mmCIF file of C-alpha atoms and ligand atoms in Angstrom:
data_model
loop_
_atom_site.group_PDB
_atom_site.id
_atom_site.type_symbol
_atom_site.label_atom_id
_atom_site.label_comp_id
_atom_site.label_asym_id
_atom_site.label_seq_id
_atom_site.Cartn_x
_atom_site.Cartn_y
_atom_site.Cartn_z
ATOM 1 C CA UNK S 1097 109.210 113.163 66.653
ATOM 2 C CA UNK S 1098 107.315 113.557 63.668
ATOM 3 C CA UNK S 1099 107.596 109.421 61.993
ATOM 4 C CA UNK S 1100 108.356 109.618 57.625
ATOM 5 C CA UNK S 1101 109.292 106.150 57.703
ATOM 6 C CA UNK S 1102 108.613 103.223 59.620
ATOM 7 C CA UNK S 1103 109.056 99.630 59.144
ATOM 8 C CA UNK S 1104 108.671 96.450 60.538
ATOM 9 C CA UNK S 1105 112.508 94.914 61.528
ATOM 10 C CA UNK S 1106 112.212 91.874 62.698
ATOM 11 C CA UNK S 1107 110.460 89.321 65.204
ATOM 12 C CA UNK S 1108 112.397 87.600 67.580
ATOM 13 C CA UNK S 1109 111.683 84.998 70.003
ATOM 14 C CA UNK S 1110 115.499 85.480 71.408
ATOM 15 C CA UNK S 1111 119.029 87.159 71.085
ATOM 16 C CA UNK S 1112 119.669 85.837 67.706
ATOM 17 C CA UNK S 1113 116.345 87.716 66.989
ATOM 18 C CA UNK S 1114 117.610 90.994 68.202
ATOM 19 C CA UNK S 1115 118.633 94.075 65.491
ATOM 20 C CA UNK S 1116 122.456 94.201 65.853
ATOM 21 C CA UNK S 1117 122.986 97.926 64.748
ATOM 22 C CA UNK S 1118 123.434 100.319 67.216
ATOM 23 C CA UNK S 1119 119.838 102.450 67.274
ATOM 24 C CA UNK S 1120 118.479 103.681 70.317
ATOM 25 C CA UNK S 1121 115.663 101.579 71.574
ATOM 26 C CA UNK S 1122 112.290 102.353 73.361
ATOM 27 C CA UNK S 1123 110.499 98.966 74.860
ATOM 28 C CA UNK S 1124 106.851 98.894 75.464
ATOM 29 C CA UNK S 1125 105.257 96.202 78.232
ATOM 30 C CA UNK S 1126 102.265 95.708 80.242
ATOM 31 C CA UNK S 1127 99.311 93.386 80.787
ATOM 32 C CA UNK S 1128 97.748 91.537 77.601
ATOM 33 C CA UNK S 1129 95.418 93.832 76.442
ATOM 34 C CA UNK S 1130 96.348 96.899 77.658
ATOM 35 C CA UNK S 1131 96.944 98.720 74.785
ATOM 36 C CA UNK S 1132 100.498 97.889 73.351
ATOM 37 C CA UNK S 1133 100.270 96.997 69.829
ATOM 38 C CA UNK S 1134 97.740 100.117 69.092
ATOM 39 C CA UNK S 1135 100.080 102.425 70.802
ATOM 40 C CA UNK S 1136 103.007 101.276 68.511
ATOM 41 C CA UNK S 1137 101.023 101.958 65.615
ATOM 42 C CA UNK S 1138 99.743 105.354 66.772
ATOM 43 C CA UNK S 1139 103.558 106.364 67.514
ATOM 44 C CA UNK S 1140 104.577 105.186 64.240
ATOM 45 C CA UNK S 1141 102.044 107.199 62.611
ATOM 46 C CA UNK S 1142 100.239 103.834 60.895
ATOM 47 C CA UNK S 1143 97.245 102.361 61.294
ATOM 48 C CA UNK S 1144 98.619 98.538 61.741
ATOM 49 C CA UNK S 1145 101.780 97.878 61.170
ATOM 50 C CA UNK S 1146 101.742 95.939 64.705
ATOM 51 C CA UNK S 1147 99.215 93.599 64.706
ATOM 52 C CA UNK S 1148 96.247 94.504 67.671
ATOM 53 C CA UNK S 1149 93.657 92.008 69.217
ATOM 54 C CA UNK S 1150 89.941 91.597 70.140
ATOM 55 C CA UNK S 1151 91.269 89.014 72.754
ATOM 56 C CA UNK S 1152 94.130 89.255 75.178
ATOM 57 C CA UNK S 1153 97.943 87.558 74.218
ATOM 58 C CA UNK S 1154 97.842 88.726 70.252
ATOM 59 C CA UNK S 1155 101.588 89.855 70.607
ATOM 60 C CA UNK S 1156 103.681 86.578 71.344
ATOM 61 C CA UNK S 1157 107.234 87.560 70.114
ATOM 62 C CA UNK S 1158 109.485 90.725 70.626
ATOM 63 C CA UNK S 1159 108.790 92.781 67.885
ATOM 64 C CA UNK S 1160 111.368 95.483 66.676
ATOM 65 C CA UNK S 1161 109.911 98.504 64.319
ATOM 66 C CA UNK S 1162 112.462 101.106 63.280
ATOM 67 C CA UNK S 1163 111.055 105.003 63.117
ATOM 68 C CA UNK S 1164 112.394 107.280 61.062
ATOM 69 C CA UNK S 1165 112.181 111.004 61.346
ATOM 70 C CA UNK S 1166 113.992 113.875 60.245
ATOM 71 C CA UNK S 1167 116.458 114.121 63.111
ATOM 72 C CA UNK S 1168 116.952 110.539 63.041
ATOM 73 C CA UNK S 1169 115.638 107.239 63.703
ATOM 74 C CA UNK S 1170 115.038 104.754 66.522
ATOM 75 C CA UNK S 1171 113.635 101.673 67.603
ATOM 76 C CA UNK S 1172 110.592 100.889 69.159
ATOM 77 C CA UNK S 1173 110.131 97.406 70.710
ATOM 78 C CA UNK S 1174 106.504 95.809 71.330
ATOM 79 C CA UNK S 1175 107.391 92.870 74.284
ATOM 80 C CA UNK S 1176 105.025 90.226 74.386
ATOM 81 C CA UNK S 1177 101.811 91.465 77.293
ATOM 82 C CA UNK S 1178 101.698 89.445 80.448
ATOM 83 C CA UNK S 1179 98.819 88.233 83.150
ATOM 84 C CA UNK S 1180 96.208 86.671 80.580
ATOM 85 C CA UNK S 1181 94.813 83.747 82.144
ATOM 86 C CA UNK S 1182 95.063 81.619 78.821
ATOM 87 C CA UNK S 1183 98.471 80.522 79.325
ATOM 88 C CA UNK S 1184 100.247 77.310 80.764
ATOM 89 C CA UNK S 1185 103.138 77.489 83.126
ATOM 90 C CA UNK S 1186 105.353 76.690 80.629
ATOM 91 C CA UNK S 1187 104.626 79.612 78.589
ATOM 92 C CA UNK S 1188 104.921 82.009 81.633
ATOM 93 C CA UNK S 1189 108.456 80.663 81.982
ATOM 94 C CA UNK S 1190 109.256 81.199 78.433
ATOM 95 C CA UNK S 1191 107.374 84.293 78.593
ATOM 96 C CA UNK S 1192 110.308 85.117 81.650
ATOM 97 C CA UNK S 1193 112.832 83.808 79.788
ATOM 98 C CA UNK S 1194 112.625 85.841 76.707
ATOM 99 C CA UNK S 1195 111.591 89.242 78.757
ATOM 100 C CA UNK S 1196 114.768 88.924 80.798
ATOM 101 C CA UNK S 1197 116.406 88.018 77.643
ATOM 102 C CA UNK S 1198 116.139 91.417 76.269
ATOM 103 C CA UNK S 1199 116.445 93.735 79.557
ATOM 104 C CA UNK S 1200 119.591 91.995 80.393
ATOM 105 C CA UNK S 1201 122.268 93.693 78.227
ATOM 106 C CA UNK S 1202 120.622 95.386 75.922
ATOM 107 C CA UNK S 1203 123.081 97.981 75.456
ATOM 108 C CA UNK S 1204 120.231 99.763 72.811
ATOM 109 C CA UNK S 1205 117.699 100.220 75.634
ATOM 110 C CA UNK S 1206 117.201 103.591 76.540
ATOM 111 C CA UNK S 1207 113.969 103.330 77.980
ATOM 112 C CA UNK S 1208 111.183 101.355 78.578
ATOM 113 C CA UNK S 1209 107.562 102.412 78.918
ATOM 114 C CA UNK S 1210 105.131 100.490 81.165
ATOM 115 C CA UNK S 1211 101.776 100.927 80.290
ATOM 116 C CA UNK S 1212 98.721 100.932 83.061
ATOM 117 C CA UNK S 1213 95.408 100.705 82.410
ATOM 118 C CA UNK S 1214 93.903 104.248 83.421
ATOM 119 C CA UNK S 1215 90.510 103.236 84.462
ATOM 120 C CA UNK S 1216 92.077 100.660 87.056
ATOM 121 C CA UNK S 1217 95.214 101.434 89.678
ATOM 122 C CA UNK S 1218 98.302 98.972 88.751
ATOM 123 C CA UNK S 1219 98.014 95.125 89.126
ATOM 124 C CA UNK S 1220 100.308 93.222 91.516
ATOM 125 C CA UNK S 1221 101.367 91.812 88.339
ATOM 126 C CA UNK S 1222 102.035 95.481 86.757
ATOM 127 C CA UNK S 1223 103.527 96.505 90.510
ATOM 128 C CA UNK S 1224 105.828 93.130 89.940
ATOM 129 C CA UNK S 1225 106.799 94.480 86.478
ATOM 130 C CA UNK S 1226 107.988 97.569 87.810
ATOM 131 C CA UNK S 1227 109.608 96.213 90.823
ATOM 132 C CA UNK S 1228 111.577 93.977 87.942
ATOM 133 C CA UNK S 1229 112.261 96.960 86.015
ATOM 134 C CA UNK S 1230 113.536 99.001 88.175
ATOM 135 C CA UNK S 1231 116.042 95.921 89.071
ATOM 136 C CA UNK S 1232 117.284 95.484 85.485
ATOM 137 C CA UNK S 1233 118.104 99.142 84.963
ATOM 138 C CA UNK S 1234 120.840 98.846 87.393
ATOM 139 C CA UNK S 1235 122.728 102.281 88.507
ATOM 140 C CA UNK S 1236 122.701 103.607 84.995
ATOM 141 C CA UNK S 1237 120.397 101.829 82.858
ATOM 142 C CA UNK S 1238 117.559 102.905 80.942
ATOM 143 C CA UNK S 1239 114.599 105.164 82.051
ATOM 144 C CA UNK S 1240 111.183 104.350 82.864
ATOM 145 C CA UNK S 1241 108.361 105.726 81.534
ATOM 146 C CA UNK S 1242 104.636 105.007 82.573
ATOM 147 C CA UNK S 1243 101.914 105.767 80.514
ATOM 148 C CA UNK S 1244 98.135 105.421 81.320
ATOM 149 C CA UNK S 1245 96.478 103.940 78.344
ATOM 150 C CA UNK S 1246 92.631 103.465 76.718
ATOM 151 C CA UNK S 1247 92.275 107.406 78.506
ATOM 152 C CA UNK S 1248 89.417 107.907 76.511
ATOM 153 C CA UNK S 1249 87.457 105.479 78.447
ATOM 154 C CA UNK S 1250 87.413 108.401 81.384
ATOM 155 C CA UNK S 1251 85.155 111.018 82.244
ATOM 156 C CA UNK S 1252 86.195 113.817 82.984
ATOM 157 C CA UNK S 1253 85.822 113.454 86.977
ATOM 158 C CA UNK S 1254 87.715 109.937 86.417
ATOM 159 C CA UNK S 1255 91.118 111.722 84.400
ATOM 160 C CA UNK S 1256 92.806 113.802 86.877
ATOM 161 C CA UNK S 1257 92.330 110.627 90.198
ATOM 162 C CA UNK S 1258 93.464 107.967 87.384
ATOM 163 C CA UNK S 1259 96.485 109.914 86.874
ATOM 164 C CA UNK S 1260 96.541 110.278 90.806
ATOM 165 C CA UNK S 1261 96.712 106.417 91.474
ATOM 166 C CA UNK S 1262 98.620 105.268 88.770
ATOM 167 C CA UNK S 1263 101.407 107.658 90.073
ATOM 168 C CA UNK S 1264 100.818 107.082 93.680
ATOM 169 C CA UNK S 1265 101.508 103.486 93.142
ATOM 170 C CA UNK S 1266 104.430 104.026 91.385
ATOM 171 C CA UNK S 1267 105.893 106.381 93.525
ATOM 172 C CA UNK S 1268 106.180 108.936 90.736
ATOM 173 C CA UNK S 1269 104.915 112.567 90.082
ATOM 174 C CA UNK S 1270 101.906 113.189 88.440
ATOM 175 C CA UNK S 1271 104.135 114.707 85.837
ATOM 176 C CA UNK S 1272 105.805 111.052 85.570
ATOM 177 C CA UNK S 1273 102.562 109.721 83.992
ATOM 178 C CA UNK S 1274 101.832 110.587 80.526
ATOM 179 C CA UNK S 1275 97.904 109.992 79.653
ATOM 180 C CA UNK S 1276 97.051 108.297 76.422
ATOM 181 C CA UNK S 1277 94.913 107.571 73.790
ATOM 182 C CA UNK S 1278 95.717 105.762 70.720
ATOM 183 C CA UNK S 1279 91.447 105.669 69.970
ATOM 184 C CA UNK S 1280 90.785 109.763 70.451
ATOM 185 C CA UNK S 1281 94.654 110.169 69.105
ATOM 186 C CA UNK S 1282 95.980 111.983 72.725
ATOM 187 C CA UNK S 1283 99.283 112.216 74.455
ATOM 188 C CA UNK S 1284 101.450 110.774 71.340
ATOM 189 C CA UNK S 1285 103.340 114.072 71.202
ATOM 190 C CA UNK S 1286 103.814 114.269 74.720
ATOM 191 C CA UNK S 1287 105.461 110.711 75.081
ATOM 192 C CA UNK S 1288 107.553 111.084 71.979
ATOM 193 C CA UNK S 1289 108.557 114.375 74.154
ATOM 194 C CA UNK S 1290 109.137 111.609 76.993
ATOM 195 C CA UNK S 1291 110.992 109.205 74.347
ATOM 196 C CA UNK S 1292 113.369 111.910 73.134
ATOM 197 C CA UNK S 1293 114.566 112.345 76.642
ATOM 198 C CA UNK S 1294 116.421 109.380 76.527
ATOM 199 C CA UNK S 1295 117.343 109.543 73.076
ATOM 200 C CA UNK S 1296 119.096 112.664 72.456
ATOM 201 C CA UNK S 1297 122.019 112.393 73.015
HETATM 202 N N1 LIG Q 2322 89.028 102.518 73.845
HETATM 203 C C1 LIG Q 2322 90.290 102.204 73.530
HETATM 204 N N2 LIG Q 2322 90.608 100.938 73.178
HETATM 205 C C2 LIG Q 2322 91.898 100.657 72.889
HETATM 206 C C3 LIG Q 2322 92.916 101.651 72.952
HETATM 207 N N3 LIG Q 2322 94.092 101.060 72.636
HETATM 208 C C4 LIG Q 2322 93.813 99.756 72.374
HETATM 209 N N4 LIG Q 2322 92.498 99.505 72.525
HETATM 210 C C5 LIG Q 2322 91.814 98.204 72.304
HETATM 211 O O1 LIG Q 2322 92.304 97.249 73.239
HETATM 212 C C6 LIG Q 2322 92.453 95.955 72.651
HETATM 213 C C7 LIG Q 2322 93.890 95.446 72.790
HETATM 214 O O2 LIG Q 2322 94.771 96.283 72.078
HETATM 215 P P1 LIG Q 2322 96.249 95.825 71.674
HETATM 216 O O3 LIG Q 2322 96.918 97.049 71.149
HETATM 217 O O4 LIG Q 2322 96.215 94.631 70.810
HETATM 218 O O5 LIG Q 2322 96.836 95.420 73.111
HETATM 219 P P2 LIG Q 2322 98.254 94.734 73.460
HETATM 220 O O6 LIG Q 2322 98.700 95.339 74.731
HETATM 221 O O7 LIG Q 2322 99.178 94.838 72.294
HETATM 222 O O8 LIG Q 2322 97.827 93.212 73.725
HETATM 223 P P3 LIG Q 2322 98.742 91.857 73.624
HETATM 224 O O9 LIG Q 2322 99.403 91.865 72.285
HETATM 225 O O10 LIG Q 2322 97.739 90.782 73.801
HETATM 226 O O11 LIG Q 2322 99.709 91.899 74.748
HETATM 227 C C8 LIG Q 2322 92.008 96.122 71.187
HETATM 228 O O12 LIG Q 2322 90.661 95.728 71.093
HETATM 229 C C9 LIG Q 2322 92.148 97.612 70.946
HETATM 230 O O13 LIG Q 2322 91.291 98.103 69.947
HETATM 231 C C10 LIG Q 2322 92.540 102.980 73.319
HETATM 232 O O14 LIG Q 2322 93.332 103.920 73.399
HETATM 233 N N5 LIG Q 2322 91.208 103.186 73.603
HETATM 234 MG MG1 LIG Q 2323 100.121 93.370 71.180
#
């Protein structure tokens, strides 16, 4: 999807937060850090319309951006990162609280994409994610999508066995993991290709 339009929605901290209208959504999680907010704004086609961070836990609240294109628009949903050590128990609860606030029915979720560090195999933390994920979607729910971020870090020896072990621990094909840049500008069109799975229809 090529973006003309995008805008910033709304920021929500729970339901009463969340878009009513019935657009197709695309969610976005993974560790603090990891890449999130930059990869939102590289979709969108802006430079930073979501807000990105020298330092780990910049995106607090569920963010909802609408993307318009010319066979439509959708949604795409930056969650709040996870597994920074800066945070109290309290806010890991709330942190729980408003995740599971949004996967539980959330009609508008079509898929979610959990982004992995490429130049390190999956947390326990990301593996928990998953695991949690994969629970939520239920028979019919929405799709997963993992996506190996910062790829530009790599050599090119390091690429292809990144790839390997991010999709190894998933239990996915190779083909399952879409490789990404949002510094050298790599792999937007292929996960839009990823997105638009879910969303056509
Ligand atoms: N080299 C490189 N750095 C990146 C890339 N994407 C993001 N970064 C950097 O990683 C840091 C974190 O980026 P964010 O996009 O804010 O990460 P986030 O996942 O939204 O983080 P939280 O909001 O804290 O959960 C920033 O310093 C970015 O500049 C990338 O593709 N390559
Ligand atoms: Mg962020």
């Amino acid at each position: 999807m090529i973006v003309n339009n995008a805008r910033l929605l709304s920021v929500a901290v729970n339901a009463s937060g969340f878009p009513a209208e019935d657009l197709p959504e695309i969610a976005f999680t993974g560790r603090s850090n990891v890449g999130k907010s930059s990869l939102v704004n590289f979709m969108l086609y802006r430079k930073s319309i979501a807000r990105v961070g020298k330092s780990p836990g910049k995106t607090r609240t569920i963010n909802f951006y609408e993307a318009e294109g010319a066979e439509g628009a959708v949604r795409l949903v930056d969650l709040p990162g996870y597994g920074f050590a800066a945070v109290s128990k309290s806010e890991t609860r709330n942190w729980g609280k408003m995740i599971e606030g949004y996967l539980k029915n959330r009609r508008q979720l079509r898929a979610i994409a959990l982004l992995i560090d490429s130049r390190r195999p999956p947390t326990e933390l990301d593996m928990t994610m998953y695991e949690w994920l994969n629970f939520y979607k239920g028979k019919e729910g929405f799709g997963i999508i993992a996506v190996a971020t910062k790829f530009d870090k790599l050599n090119a020896a390091e690429k292809p066995s990144s790839v390997k072990a991010i999709a190894g621990a998933l239990a996915l094909p190779e083909s399952g993991v879409i490789p990404f840049s949002s510094q050298a500008r790599t792999g937007r069109a292929e996960l839009w290709a990823a997105i638009e799975n879910f969303t056509a229809r």
